[in-house]
CSV table of C-alpha atoms in Angstrom, one decimal:
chain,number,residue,atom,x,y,z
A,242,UNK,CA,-14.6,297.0,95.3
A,243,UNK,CA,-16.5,300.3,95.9
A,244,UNK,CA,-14.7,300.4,99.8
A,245,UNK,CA,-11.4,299.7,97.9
A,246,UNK,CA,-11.5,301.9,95.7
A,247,UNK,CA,-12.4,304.8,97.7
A,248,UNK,CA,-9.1,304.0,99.6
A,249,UNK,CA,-7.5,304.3,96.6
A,250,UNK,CA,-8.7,307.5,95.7
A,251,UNK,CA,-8.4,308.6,99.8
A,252,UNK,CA,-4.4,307.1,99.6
A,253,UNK,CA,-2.9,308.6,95.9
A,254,UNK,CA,-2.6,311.8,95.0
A,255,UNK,CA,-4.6,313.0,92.0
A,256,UNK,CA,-2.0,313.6,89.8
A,257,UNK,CA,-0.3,310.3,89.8
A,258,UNK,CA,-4.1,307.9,90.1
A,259,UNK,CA,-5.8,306.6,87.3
A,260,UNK,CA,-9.6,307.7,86.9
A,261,UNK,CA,-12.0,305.3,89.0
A,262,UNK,CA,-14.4,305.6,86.2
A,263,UNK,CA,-11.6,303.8,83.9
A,264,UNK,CA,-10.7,301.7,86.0
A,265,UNK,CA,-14.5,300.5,86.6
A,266,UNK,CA,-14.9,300.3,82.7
A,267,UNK,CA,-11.2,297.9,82.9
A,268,UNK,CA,-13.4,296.0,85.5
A,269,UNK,CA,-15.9,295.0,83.0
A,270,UNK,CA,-13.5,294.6,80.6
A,271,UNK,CA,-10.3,293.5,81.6
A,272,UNK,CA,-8.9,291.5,78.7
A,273,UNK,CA,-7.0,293.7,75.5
A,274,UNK,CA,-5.5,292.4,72.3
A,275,UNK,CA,-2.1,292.6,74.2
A,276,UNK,CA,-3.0,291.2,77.6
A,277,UNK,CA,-5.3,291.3,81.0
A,278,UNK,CA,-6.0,293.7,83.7
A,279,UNK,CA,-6.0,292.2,86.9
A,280,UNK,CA,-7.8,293.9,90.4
A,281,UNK,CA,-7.7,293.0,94.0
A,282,UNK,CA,-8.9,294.3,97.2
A,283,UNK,CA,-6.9,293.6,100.6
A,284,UNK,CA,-8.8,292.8,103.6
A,285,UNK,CA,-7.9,292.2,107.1
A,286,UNK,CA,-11.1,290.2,108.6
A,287,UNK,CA,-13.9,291.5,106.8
A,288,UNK,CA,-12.6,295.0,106.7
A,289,UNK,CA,-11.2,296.5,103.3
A,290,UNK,CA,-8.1,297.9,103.9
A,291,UNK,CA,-5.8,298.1,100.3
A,292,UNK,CA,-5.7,297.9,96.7
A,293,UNK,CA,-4.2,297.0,93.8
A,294,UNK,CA,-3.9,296.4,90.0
A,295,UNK,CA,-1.6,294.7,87.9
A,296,UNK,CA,-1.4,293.8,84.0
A,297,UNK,CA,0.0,290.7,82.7
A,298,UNK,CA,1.6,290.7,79.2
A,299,UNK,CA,2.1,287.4,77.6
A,300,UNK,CA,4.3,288.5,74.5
A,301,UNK,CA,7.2,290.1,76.7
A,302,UNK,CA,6.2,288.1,79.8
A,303,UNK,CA,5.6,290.5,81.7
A,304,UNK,CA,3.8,291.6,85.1
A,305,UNK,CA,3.1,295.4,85.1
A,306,UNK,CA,2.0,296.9,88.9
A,307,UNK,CA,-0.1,299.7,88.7
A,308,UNK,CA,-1.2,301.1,91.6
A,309,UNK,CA,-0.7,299.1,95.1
A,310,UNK,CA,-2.2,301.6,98.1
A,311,UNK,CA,-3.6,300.8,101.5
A,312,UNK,CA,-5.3,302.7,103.8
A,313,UNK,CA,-3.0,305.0,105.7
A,314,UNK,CA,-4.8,304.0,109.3
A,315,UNK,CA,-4.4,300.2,108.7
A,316,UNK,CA,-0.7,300.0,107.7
A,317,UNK,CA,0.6,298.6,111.1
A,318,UNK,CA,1.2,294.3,111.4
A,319,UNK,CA,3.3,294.4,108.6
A,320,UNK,CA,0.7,294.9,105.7
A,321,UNK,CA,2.8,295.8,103.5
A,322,UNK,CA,4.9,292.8,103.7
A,323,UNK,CA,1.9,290.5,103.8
A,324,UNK,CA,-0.4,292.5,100.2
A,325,UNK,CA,2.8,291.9,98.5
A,326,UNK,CA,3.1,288.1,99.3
A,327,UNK,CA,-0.5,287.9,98.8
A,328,UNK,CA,-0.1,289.4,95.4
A,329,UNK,CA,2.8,286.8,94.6
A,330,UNK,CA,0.8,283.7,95.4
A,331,UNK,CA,-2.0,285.0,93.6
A,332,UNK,CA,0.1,285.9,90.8
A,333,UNK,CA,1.6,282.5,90.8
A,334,UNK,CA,-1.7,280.4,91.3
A,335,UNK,CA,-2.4,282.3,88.1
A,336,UNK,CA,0.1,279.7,86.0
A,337,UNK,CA,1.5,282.8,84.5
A,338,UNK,CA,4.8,282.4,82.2
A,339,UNK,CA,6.3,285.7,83.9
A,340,UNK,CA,10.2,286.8,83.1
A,341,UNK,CA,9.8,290.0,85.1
A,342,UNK,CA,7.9,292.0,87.5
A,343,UNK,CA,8.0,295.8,86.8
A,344,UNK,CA,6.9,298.7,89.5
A,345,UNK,CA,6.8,302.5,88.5
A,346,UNK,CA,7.5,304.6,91.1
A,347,UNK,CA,7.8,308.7,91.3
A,348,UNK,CA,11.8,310.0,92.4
A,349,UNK,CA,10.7,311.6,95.6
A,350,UNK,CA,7.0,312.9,96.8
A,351,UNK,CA,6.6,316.0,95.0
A,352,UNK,CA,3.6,314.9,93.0
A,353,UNK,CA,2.4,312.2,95.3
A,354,UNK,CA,3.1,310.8,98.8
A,355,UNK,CA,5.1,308.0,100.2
A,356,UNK,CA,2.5,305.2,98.5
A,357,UNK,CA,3.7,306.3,95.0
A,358,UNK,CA,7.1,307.2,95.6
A,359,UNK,CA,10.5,308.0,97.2
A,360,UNK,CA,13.2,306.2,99.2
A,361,UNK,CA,11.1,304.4,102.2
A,362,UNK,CA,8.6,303.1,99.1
A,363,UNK,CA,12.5,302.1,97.3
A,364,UNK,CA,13.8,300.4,100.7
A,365,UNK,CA,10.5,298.3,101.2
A,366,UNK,CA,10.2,297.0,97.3
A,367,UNK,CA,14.0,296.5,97.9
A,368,UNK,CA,13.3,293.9,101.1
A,369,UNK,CA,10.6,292.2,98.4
A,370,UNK,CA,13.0,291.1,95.8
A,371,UNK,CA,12.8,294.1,93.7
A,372,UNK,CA,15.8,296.2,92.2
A,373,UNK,CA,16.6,299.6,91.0
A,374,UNK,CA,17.5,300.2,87.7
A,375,UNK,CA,19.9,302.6,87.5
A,376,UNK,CA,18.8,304.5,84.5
A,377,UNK,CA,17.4,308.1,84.2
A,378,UNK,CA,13.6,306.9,84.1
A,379,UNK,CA,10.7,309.1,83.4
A,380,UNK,CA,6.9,308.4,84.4
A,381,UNK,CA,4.5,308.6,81.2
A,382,UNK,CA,1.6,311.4,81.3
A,383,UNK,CA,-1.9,309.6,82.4
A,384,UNK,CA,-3.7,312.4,80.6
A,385,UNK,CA,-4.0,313.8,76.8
A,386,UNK,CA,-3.0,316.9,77.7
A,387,UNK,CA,0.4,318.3,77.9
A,388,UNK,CA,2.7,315.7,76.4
A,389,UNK,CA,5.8,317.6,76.9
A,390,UNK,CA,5.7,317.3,80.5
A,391,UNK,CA,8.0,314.5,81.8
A,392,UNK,CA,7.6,313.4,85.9
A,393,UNK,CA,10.7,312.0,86.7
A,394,UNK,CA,10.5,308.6,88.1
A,395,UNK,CA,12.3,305.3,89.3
A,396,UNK,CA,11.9,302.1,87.5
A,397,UNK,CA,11.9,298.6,90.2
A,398,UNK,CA,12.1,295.4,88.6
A,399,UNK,CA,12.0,291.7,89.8
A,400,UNK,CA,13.3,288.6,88.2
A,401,UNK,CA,13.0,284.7,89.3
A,402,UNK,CA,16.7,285.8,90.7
A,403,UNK,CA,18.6,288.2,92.5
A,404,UNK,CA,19.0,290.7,89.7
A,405,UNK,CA,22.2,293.0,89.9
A,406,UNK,CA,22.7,293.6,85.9
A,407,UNK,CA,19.9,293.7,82.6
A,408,UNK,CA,20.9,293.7,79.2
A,409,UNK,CA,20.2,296.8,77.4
A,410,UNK,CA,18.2,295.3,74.8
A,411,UNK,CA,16.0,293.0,78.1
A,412,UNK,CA,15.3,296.4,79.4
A,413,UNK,CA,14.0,298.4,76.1
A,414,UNK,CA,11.9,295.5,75.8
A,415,UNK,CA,10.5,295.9,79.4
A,416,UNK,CA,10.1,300.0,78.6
A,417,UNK,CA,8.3,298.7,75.2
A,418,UNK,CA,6.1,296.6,77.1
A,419,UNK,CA,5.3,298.9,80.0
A,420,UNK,CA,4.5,301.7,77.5
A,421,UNK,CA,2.9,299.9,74.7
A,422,UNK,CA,1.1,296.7,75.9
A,423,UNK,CA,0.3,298.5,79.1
A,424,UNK,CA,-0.2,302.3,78.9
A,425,UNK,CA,-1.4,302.4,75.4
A,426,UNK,CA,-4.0,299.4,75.8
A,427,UNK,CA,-5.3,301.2,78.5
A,428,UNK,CA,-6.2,304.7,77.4
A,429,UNK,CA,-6.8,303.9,73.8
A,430,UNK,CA,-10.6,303.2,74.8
A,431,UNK,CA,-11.0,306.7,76.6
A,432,UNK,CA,-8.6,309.2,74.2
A,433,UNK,CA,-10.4,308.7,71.0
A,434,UNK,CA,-9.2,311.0,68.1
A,435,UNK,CA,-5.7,311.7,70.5
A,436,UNK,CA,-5.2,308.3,70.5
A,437,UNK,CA,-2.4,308.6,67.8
A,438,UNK,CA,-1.0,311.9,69.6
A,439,UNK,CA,-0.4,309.4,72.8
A,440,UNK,CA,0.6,307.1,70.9
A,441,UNK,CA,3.7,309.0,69.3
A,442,UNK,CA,4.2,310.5,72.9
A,443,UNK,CA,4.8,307.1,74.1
A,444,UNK,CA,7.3,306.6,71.4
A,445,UNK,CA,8.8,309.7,72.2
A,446,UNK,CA,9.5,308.8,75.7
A,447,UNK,CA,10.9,305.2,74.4
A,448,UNK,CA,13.2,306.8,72.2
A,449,UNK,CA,14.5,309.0,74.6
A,450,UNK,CA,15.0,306.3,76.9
A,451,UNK,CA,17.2,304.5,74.4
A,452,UNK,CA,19.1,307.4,74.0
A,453,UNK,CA,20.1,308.2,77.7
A,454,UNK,CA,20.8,304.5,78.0
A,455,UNK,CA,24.1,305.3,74.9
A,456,UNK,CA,25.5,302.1,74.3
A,457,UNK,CA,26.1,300.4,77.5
A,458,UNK,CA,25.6,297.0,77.1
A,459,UNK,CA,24.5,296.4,80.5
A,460,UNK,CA,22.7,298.2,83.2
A,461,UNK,CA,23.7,298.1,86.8
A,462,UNK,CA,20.1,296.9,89.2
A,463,UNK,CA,20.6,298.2,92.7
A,464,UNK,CA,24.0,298.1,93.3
A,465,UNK,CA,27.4,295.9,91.9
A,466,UNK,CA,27.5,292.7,91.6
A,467,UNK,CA,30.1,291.7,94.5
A,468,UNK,CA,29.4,292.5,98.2
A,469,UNK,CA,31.3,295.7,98.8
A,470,UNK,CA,32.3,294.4,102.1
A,471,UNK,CA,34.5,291.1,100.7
A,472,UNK,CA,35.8,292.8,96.9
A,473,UNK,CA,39.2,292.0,98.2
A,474,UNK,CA,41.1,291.9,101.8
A,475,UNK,CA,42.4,295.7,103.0
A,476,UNK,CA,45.7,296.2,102.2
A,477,UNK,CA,47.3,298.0,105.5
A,478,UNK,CA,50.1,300.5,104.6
A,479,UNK,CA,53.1,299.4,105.7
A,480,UNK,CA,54.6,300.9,108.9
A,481,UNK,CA,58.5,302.7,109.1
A,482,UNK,CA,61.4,300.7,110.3
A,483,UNK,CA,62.0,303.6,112.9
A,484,UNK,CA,58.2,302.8,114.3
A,485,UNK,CA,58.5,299.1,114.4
A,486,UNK,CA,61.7,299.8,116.2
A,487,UNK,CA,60.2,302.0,118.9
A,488,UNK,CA,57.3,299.3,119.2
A,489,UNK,CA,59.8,296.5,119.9
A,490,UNK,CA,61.6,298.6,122.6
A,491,UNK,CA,58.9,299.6,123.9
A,492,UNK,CA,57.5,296.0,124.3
A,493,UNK,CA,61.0,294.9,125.9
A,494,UNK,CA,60.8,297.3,128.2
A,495,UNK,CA,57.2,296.0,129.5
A,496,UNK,CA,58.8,292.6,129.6
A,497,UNK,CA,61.5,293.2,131.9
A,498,UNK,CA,59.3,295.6,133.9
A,499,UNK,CA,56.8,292.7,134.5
A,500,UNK,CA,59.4,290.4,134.6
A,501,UNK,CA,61.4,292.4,137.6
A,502,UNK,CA,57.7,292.9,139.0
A,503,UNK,CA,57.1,289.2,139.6
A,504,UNK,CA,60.7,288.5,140.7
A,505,UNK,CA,60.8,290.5,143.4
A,506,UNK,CA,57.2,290.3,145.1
A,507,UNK,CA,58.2,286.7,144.5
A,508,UNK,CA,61.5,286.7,146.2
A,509,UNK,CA,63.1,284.5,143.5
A,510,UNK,CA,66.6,284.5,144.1
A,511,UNK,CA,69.3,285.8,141.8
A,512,UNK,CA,70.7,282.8,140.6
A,513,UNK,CA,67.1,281.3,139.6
A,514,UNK,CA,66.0,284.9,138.3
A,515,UNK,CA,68.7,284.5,135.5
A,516,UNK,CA,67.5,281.8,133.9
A,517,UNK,CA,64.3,283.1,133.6
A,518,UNK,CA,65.0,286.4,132.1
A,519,UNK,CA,67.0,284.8,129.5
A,520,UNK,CA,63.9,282.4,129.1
A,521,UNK,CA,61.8,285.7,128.7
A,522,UNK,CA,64.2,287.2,126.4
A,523,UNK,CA,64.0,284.3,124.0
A,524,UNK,CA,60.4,284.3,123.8
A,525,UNK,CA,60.3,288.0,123.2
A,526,UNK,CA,62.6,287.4,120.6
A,527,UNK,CA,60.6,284.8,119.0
A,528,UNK,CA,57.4,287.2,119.2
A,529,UNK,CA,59.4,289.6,117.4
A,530,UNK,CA,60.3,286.9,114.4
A,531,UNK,CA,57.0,286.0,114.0
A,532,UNK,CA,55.3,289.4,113.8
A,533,UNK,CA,57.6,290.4,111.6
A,534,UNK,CA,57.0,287.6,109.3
A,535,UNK,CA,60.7,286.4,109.5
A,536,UNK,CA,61.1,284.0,111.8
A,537,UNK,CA,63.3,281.6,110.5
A,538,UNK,CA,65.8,284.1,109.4
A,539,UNK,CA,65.7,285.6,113.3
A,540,UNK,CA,66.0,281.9,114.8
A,541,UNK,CA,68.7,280.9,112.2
A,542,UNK,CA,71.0,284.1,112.7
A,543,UNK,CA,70.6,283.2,116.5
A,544,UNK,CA,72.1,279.2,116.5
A,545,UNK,CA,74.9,280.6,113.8
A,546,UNK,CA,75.4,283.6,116.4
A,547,UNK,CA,75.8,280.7,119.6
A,548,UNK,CA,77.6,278.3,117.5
A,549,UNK,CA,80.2,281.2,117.1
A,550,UNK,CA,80.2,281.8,113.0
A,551,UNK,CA,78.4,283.0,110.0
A,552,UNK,CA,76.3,280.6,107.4
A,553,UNK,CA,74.2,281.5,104.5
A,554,UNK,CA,70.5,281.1,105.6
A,555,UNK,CA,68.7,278.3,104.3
A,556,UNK,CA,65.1,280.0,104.8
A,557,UNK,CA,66.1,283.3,104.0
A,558,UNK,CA,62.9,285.1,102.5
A,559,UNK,CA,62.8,286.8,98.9
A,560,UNK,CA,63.2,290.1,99.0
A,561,UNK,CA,59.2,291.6,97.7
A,562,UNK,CA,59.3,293.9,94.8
A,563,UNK,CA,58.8,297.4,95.1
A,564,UNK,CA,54.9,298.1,94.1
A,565,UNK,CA,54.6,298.8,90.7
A,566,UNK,CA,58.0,297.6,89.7
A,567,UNK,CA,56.5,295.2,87.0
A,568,UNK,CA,58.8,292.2,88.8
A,569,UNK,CA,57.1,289.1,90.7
A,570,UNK,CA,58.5,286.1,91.8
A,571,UNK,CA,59.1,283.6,89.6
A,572,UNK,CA,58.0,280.8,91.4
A,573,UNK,CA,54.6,282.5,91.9
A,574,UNK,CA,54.3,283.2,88.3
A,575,UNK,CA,54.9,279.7,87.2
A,576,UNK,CA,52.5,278.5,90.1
A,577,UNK,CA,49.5,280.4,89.3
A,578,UNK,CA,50.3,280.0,85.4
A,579,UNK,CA,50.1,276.0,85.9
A,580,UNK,CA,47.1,276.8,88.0
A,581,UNK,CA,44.5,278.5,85.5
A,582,UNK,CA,41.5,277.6,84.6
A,583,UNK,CA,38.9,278.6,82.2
A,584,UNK,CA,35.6,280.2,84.1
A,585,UNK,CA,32.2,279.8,82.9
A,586,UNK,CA,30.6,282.9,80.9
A,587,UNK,CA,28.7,284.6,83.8
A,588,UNK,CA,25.0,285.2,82.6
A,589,UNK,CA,23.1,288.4,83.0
C-alpha cells in the first residue's frame, strides 16, 4: 500500500487528491454509519503500478469511485482497460446490491492532469459503460477552507444498462448520496468544530444543483436516445422537370452513340440495325418509367399510342400533395388508422 500510494500522490495533482494521512486512517477504519471504504492496489507481476478507492452505499445503492490513478510509466498494455475490469469483478465478487456506479471527474486539466479529468479521461470511461450526465456539475471542496469556491466538473455514471436518460429525482438522489454518505462521512472525522460549516456547504452545492436542473423531468446521459445515423431515411430534394429532362436526353444520346458505335465496328447491316435500335429505344424508355417512378403510366400510354387511341389509365398514380398542404391519401390514412397499436411505456 505504501508503493501505491506514493503513485498516487506521484500521479494526482495536489489540489484535486485526498490527504494520504486520511486515507491511511480510512484504512484502519473503513466502515461509517452510512457505508464502507474500499482500497486496492494494481499490480502487473509483482510490480505496483495503480490505485484506487471506492465507497459503497447501501441506502442509495450506490458505488462511489474516488480516486483511480496509475503510474504514468506503466500505462501501456491496455491498463486502463484491464484496473477497471479488475475493479468490476472485484466489485461484483463483493455481492453488492448496486443501482449505479458514479465517477467525479474535473471539466478539463486546469486543476489536475489527464488522470482526474478532461475529454480522453471522458472517451475512455465512455468505452467502459459509463455516461455523461448532461448537467452543469460542480466538484465539492476537499478542504475546510474557502467554501465559496466551486471547481467545475463532469459527473459519469453507470447503470446495469446502457443509460441514455435519468429521472431527475434518480439523479438528486445520486448527488445526495455522493455528497452526504460519501463526502460528509469522510471528512467529519478530520474537520471537527467545521464539521457543520461543510456540512451546510454540501447542502449548498445540492441545492444549487437542484436548481440548475429546473424542472426537467429527465436528463439526457451521453447523447439521445436513437442512433443519429438511422432517426429517419434522408429526404432528397426533389430535382426540376427542366433537369430531369436534360438528364434523359442526355442519356439518349449516349444510347444511340454506343449503339451506332457497336453497329458499325460490327458491320451489322441496315436492315438488322433497325430492329435493334428500336429494341434499344424501348428499353431506354422503360429505364426512364421506372426511374421516374411511373412506369405503368409510361408502358400504358405506349400500347394505347400503338393500338391507335386514347384510354383512361388503369394504374394511373395519385397525384402527392403539396408538403404541408394538410391533405393525405385516403387510402393511407385508413391503412395506418386500422394499423395502430398501443406501445409499451418506455422506462428510464
Amino acid at each position: 500500500m505504501d508503493k501505491a500510494l506514493a503513485i498516487f500522490i506521484k500521479n494526482t495533482s495536489a489540489l484535486l487528491r485526498t490527504k494520504t494521512n486520511q486515507i491511511r486512517q480510512k484504512i484502519a477504519n473503513p466502515i461509517t454509519a452510512e457505508g464502507i471504504f474500499y482500497f486496492a492496489a494494481l499490480c502487473r507481476s509483482k510490480t505496483v503500478i495503480g490505485f484506487a478507492m471506492f465507497g459503497y452505499y447501501p441506502h442509495s445503492k450506490l458505488v462511489v469511485v474516488d480516486h483511480m490513478v496509475i503510474d504514468n510509466e506503466q500505462r501501456g498494455a491496455a491498463a486502463f482497460f484491464i484496473f477497471v475490469q479488475l475493479l468490476h469483478d472485484t466489485i461484483q465478487s463483493l455481492g453488492l446490491e448496486i443501482d449505479f456506479t458514479a465517477v467525479e471527474l474535473e471539466d478539463g486539466n486546469e486543476y489536475g492532469s489527464e488522470q482526474t479529468g478532461g475529454n480522453e479521461l471522458v472517451r475512455l470511461l465512455g468505452q467502459v459503460g459509463f455516461g455523461k450526465v448532461h448537467a452543469e456539475y460542480f466538484l465539492p471542496n476537499i478542504e475546510a477552507v474557502n467554501y465559496e469556491a466551486r471547481y467545475a466538473g463532469v459527473l459519469m455514471l453507470r447503470g446495469s444498462q446502457k443509460l441514455y436518460r435519468i429521472r431527475r429525482e434518480d439523479l438528486l438522489q445520486i448527488s445526495r448520496g455522493i455528497l452526504f454518505e460519501h463526502y460528509l462521512p469522510w471528512y467529519r472525522d478530520f474537520l471537527g468544530k467545521q464539521t457543520v460549516a461543510y456540512q451546510n456547504y454540501l447542502e449548498e452545492l445540492h441545492q444549487e444543483f437542484a436548481t440548475r436542473l429546473g424542472n426537467q423531468s429527465t436528463i439526457k446521459i451521453n447523447g439521445p436516445e436513437v442512433d443519429s445515423l438511422i432517426v429517419s431515411p434522408a429526404i432528397l430534394a426533389s430535382r426540376s422537370f427542366e433537369f430531369r429532362v436534360g438528364q434523359y436526353i442526355v442519356m439518349f444520346a449516349a444510347v444511340v452513340a454506343i449503339a451506332g458505335a457497336a453497329i458499325c465496328a460490327l458491320k451489322i447491316s441496315p436492315s438488322s440495325a433497325i430492329p435493334m435500335l428500336i429494341a434499344l429505344v424501348a428499353v431506354f424508355g422503360g429505364i426512364v418509367a421506372i426511374s421516374s417512378g411511373r412506369a405503368f403510366e409510361v408502358f400504358e400510354a405506349t400500347i394505347q399510342l400503338l393500338r391507335g387511341g386514347k384510354q383512361k389509365l388503369r394504374y394511373q398514380q395519385p397525384e402527392v400533395p403539396a408538403k404541408n398542404s394538410g391533405t393525405a391519401r385516403p387510402r393511407l390514412q385508413n391503412k395506418q388508422k386500422n394499423s395502430e397499436i398501443a406501445t409499451r411505456d418506455k422506462l428510464d
